[in-house]
Every structure is written in structure tokens, then in C-alpha cells.
CSV table of C-alpha atoms and ligand atoms in Angstrom, one decimal:
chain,number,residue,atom,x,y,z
A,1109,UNK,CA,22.0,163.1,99.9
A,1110,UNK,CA,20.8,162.0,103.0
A,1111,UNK,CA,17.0,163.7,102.4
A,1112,UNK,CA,15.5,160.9,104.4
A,1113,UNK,CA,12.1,161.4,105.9
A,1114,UNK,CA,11.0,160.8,109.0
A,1115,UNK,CA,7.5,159.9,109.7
A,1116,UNK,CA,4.7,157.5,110.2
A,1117,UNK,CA,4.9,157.0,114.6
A,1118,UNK,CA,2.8,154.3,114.4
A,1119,UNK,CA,3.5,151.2,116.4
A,1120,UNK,CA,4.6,148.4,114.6
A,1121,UNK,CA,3.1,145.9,116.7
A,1122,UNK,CA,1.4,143.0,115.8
A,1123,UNK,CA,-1.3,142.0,118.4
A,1124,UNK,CA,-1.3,138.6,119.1
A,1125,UNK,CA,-4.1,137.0,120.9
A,1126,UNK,CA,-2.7,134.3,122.0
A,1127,UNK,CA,-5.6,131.9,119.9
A,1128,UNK,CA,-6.0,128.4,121.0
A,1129,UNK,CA,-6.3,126.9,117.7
A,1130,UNK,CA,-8.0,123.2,117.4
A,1131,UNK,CA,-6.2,120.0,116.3
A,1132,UNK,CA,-3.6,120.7,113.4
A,1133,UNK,CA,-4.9,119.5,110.6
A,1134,UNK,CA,-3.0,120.3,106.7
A,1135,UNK,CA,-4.5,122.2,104.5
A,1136,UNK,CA,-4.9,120.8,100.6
A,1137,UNK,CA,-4.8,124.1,99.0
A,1138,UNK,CA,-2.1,125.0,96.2
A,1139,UNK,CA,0.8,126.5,97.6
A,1140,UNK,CA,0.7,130.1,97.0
A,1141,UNK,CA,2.2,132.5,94.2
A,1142,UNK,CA,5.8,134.0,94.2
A,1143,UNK,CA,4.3,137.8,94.6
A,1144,UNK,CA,3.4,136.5,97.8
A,1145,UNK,CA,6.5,136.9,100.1
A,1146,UNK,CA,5.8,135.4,104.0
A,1147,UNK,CA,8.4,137.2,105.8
A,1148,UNK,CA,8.1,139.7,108.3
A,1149,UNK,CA,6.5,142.7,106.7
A,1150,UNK,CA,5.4,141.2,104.1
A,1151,UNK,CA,2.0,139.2,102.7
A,1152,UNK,CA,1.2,135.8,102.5
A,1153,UNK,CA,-1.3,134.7,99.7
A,1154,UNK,CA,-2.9,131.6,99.8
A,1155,UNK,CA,-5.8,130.6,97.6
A,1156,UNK,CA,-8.7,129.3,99.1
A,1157,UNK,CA,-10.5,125.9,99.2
A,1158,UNK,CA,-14.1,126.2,97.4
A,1159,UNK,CA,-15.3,125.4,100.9
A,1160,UNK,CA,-13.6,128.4,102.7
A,1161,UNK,CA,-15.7,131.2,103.4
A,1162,UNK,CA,-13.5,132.9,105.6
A,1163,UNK,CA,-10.4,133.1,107.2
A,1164,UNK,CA,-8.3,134.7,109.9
A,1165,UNK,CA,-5.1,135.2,111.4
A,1166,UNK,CA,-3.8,136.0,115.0
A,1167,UNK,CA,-7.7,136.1,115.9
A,1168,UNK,CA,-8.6,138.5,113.2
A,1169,UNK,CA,-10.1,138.4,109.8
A,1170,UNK,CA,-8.1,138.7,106.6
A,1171,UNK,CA,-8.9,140.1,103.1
A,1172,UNK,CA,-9.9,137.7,101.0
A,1173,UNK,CA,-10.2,139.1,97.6
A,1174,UNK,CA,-10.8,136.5,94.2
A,1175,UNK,CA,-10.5,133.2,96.4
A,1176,UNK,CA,-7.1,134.5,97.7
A,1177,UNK,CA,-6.7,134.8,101.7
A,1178,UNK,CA,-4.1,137.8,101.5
A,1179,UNK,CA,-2.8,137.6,105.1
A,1180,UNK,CA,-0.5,140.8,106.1
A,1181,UNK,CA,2.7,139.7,108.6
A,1182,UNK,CA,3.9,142.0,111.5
A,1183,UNK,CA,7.1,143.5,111.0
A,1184,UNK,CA,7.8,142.0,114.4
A,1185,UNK,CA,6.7,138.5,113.7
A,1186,UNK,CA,9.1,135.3,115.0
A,1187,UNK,CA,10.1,133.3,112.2
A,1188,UNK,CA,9.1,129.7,112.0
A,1189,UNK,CA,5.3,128.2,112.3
A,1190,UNK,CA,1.9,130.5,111.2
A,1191,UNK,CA,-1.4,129.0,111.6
A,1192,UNK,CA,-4.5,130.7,109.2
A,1193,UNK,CA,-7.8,129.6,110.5
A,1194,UNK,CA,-9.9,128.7,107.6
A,1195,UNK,CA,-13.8,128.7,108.0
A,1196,UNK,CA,-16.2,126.6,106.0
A,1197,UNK,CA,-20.0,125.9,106.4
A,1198,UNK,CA,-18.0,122.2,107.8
A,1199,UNK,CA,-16.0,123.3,110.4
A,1200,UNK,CA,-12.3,124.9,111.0
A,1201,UNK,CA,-9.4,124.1,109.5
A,1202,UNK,CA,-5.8,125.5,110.2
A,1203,UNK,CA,-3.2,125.6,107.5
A,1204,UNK,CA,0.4,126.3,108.6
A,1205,UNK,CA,2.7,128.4,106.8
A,1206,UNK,CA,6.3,128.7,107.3
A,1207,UNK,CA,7.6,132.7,108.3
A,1208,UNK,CA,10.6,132.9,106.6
A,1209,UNK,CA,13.1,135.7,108.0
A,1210,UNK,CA,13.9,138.9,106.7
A,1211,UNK,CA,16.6,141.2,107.3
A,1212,UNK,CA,15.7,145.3,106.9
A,1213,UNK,CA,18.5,147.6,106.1
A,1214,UNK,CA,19.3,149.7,109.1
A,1215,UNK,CA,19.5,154.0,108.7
A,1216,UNK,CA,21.3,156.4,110.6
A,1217,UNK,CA,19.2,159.9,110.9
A,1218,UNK,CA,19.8,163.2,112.4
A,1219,UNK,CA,16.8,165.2,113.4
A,1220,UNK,CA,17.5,168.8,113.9
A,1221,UNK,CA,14.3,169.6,116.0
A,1222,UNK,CA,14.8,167.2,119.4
A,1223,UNK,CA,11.3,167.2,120.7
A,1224,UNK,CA,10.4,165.4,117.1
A,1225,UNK,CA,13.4,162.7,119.0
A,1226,UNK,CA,12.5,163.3,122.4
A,1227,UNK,CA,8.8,164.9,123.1
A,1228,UNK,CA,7.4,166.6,126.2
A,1229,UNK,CA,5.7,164.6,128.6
A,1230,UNK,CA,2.6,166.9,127.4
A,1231,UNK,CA,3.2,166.1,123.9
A,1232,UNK,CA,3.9,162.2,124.7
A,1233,UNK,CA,-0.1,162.5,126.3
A,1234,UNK,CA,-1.2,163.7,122.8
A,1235,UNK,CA,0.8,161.1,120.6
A,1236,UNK,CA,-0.2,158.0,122.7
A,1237,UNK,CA,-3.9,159.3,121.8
A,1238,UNK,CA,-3.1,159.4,118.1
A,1239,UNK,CA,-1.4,156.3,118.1
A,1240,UNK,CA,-4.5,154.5,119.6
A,1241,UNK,CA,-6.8,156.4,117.1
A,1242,UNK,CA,-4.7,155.1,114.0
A,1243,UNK,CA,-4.3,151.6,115.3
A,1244,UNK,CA,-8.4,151.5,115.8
A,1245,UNK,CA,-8.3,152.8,112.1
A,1246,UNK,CA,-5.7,150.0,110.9
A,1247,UNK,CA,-7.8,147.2,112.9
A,1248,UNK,CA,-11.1,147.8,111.1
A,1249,UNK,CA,-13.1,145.3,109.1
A,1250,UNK,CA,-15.8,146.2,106.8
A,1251,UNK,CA,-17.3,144.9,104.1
A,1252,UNK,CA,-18.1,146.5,100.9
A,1253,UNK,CA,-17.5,145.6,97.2
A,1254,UNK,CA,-13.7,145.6,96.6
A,1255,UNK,CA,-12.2,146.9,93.6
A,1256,UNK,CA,-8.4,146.5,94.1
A,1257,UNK,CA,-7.2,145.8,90.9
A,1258,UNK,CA,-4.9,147.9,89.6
A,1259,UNK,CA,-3.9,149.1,93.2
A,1260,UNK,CA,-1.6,152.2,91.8
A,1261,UNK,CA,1.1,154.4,93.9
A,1262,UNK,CA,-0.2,157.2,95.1
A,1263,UNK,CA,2.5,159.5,93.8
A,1264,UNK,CA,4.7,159.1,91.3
A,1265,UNK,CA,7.9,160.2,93.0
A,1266,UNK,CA,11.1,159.1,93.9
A,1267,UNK,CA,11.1,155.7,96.8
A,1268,UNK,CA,13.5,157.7,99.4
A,1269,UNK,CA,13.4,155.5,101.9
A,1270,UNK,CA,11.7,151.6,102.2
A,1271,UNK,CA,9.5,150.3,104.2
A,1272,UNK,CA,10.8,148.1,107.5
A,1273,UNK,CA,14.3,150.2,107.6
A,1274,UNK,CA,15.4,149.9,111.4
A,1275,UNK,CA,15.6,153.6,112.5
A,1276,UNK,CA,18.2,155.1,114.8
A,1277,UNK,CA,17.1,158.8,115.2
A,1278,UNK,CA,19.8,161.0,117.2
A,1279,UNK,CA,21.7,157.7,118.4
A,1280,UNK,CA,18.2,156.7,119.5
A,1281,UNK,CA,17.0,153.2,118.1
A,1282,UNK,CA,13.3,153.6,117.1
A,1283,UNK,CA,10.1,151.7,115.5
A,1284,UNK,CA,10.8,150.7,111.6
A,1285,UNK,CA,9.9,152.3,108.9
A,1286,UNK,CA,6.0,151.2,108.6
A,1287,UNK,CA,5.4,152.7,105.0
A,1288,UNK,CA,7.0,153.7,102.2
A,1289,UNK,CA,8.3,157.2,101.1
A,1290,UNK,CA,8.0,159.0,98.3
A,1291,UNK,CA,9.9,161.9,97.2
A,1292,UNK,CA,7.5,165.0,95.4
A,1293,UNK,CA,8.0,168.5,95.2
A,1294,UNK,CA,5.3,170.0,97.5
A,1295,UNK,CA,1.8,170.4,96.4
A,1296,UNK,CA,2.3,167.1,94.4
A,1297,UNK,CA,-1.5,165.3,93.9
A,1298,UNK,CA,-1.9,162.1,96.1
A,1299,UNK,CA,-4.7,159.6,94.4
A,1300,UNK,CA,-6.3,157.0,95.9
A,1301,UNK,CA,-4.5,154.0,94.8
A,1302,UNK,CA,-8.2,152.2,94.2
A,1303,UNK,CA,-11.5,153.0,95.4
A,1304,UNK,CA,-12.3,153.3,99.2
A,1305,UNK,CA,-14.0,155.5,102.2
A,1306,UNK,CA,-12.1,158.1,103.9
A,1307,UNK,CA,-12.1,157.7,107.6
A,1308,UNK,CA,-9.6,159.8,109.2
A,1309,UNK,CA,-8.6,163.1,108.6
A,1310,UNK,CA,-6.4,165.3,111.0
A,1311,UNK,CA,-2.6,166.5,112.1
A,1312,UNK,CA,-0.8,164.6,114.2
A,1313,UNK,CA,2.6,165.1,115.7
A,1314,UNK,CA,5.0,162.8,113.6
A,1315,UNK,CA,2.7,162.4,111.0
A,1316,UNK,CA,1.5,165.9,110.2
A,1317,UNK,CA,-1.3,166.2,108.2
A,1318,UNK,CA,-2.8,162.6,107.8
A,1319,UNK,CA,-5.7,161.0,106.1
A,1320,UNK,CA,-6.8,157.2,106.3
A,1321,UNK,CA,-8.4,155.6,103.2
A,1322,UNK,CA,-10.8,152.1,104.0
A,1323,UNK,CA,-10.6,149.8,100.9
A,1324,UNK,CA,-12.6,147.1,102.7
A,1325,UNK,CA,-12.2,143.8,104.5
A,1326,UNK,CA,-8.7,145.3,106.7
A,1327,UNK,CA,-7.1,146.5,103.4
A,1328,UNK,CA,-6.6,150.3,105.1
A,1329,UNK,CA,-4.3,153.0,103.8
A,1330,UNK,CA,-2.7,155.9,105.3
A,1331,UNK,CA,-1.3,158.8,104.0
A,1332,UNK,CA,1.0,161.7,105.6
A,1333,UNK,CA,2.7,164.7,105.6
A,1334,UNK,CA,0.7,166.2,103.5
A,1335,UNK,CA,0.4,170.0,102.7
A,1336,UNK,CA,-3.2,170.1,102.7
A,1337,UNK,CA,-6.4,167.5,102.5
A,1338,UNK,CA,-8.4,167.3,99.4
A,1339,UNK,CA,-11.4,165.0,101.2
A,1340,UNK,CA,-13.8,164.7,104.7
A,1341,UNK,CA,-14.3,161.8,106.9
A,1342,UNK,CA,-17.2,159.6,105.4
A,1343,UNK,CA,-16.0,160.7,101.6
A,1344,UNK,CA,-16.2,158.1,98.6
A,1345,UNK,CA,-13.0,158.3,96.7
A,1346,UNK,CA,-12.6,156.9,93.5
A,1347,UNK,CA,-9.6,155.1,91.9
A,1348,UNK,CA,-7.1,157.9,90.8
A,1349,UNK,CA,-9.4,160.7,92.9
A,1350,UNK,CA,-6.9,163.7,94.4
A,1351,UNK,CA,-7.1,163.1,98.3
A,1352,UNK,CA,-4.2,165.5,99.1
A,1353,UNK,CA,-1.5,167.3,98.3
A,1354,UNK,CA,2.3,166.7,99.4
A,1355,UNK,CA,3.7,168.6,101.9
A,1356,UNK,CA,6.1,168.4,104.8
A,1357,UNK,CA,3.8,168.8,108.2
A,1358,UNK,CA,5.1,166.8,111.0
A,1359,UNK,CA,8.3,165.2,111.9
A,1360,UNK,CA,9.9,165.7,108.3
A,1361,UNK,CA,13.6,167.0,106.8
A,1362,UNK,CA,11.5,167.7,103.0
A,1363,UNK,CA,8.4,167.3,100.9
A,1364,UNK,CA,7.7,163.5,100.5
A,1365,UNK,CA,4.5,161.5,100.7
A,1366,UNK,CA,4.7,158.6,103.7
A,1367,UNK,CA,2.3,156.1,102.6
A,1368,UNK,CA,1.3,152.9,104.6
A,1369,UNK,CA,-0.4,150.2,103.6
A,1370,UNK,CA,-2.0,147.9,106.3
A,1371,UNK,CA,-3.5,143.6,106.2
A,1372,UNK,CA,-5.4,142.7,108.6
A,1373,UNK,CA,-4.3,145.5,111.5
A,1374,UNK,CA,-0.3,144.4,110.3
A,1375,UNK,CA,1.9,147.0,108.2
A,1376,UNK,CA,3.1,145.7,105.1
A,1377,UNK,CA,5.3,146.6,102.6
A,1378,UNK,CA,3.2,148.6,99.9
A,1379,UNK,CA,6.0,147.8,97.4
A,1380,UNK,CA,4.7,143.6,97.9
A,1381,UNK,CA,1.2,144.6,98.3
A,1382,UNK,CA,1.0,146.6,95.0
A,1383,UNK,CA,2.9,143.5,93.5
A,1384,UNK,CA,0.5,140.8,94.7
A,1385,UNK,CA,-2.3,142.8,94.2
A,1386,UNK,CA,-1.4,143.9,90.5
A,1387,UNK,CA,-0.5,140.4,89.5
A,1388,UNK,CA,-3.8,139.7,88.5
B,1409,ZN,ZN1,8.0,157.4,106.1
């Protein structure tokens, strides 16, 4: 029963700058929509003032997509207070937002192969390299045309483990889960869940072979595992376009798809995201 995955070594931290924001001032905009869940992991939506061109969180930029700020929340977040900067042509404004807390089931794994528990020092060198090369790909913001509606699953298969379950590999407590997993029988088509750029492409240690997809404005995707890559770095991928196939390279018990989904350089659940996203 227990075919649970393991996968997805990237850092769930949530990088706060430490931002001096200005005089608090409340925010008149409508509260947001029940898709929207702020809890650790998850995303807060708030629609936007007309006079809002912009806004950020934790001293980065968020996606703001049909005069929606769609702010993603570290898994590691404290409860309580958020501020969101809001830019207009008129100044700053900050509109708090109350982190609610959230409780993630916690799983018990055995992992058969130790140095996928406990790596080499050699092999430690080479993961700390691949974990700053994905955060750089999780912390980008671009521009381009979005197109995120529908924002479709990637695979059709069974969820085998959620996103944000507390991990306790070989009596060893470990990161959360950062993504979802799906179960597919190997060589399984992954599509792009909505149009984007490819940016990464490579195998890593836990993740095996691994591609990034860029949907614009910090909306980044990842995808792992896989059995082989269908796209290059720099490709144009359409919604629905085969990017990979599933597979079972890295630290994995079985063929399943890990699948992140990342706001603003936070991972959030791509169960919520699909939600909000797909809600029109
Ligand atoms: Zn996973």
C-alpha cells in the first residue's frame, strides 16, 4: 500500500527579507474569494484596487493575473499578520492579511537505498548545487502574456501523496512534501498544464530527471522523475504540449510524476493553485 514517493529535495524555505514596510495603512479592496486559502502552503488572492499596478510580498513580486494579486505562502510561514505591498502611480500602500494555520498530515517512509537518506559528503557538494540552481529557477520573474486559464494536471493519475506532508525518512525527520504526486505507469505523457518557456532541463539526485516550465510573472512549475524529456531549455510549450514522460529516476520506490507548483519563489499546493486558477 504504502507506494509513497519520495522526491522533490527542494528547500522549503521562504526567504524573508526582513522589509521595512511604511506606515500601515488598510487596504479598501473586497476581501478575497473562498478558492483562495491563506494558510501555510497555500495562496492568498486578493483583487486589486484600479490604482494598483503592482504588488509584492516578502520583497518580491507577485502574479498578478485579471486584477487578482495571487500571493503564494511558504510552507514555513508563522501564522498571524502578512503585509502585501501594493504599488500605484500614487504611492504604497500595505494591506494586511491574516495567515491562518494549517496542520499537514505527517508520513512515515522507509527508503531502502540509504545514501537517498543519508548522502556522501561528495554527493551532499552536488545536491547543495542543484538546490541553489532550482531555487534561482523558482525566484524568477518575467513578463510575458499569461494564459493560465484552464491550468490542467499534468497527468491524469492517481494523487499518492499531498503536497506539505511532514516526512520522516528512515526515522529521519525531513523537508515537507513541496509538490504533489501522481501515480502513472511509466512512460505516462506529462503536458504542460498551460502555456510557458522551458528553463531547466537536467537529473538531479532526489529529483531524477527534472524539467522547469516558466508560466510568467513567478508562476514556475517543476516536474520530476521523469523517464525521459520531451523538450530543451529555451522551448515554447503549449497548453496540453508532451514535455516528458513518467518514470522513476531519482530518489523514488515507483513510477509517479512529482509535480510542484511555485508563487512568488514560495511552494504551493498545486491542488489550491489549479482551484483558484480554474475558478474563473
Ligand atoms: Zn513528490
Amino acid at each position: 500500500m504504502n507506494l509513497l514517493k519520495l522526491c522533490a529535495f527542494t528547500a522549503a524555505v521562504g526567504v524573508l527579507f526582513g522589509v521595512a514596510f511604511p506606515a500601515i495603512s488598510q487596504s479598501d479592496a473586497p476581501a478575497p474569494a473562498p478558492a483562495a486559502s491563506a494558510v501555510p502552503g497555500g495562496v492568498y488572492m486578493l483583487p486589486l484596487p484600479a490604482a494598483v499596478d503592482s504588488a509584492s510580498y516578502q520583497g518580491r513580486r507577485v502574479l498578478v493575473y485579471r486584477r487578482r494579486a495571487l500571493v503564494g505562502i511558504p510552507i514555513d510561514a508563522a501564522p498571524g499578520k502578512h503585509a502585501l505591498s501594493l504599488k500605484a502611480s500614487t504611492g504604497t500602500q500595505i494591506h494586511r492579511f491574516t495567515v491562518a494555520p494549517k496542520q499537514y498530515p505527517e508520513e512515515h517512509l522507509t527508503i531502502a537505498n540509504e545514501r537517498m537518506v543519508h548522502p556522501t559528503e561528495a554527493s551532499l557538494v552536488r545536491i547543495r548545487s542543484e538546490t541553489e540552481r532550482q531555487l534561482a529557477q523558482y525566484r524568477r520573474f518575467t513578463m510575458r502574456t499569461l494564459d493560465l486559464t484552464p491550468f490542467n494536471q499534468p497527468v491524469a493519475g492517481r494523487i499518492s501523496s499531498v503536497f506539505g506532508q511532514r516526512r520522516v525518512l528512515n526515522g529521519q525527520p525531513r523537508n515537507p512534501h513541496s509538490g504533489l504526486d501522481l501515480a502513472a505507469d511509466a512512460g505516462t505523457p506529462v503536458q504542460a498544464p498551460a502555456p510557458a518557456t522551458v528553463t531547466m532541463t537536467g537529473e538531479l539526485y532526489f529529483n531524477g530527471k527534472t524539467l522547469f516550465l516558466n508560466h510568467g510573472q513567478g508562476l514556475v512549475t517543476m516536474y520530476c522523475h521523469l523517464s525521459s524529456i520531451a523538450v530543451r531549455e529555451g522551448d515554447a510549450v503549449a497548453r496540453g504540449q508532451v514535455v516528458g514522460q513518467v518514470g522513476m529516476t531519482g530518489r523514488t520506490t515507483g513510477p509517479h510524476l512529482h509535480w510542484s507548483v511555485s508563487l512568488n519563489g514560495n511552494r504551493v499546493d498545486p491542488i489550491q493553485i489549479m482551484a483558484v486558477l480554474n475558478a474563473g
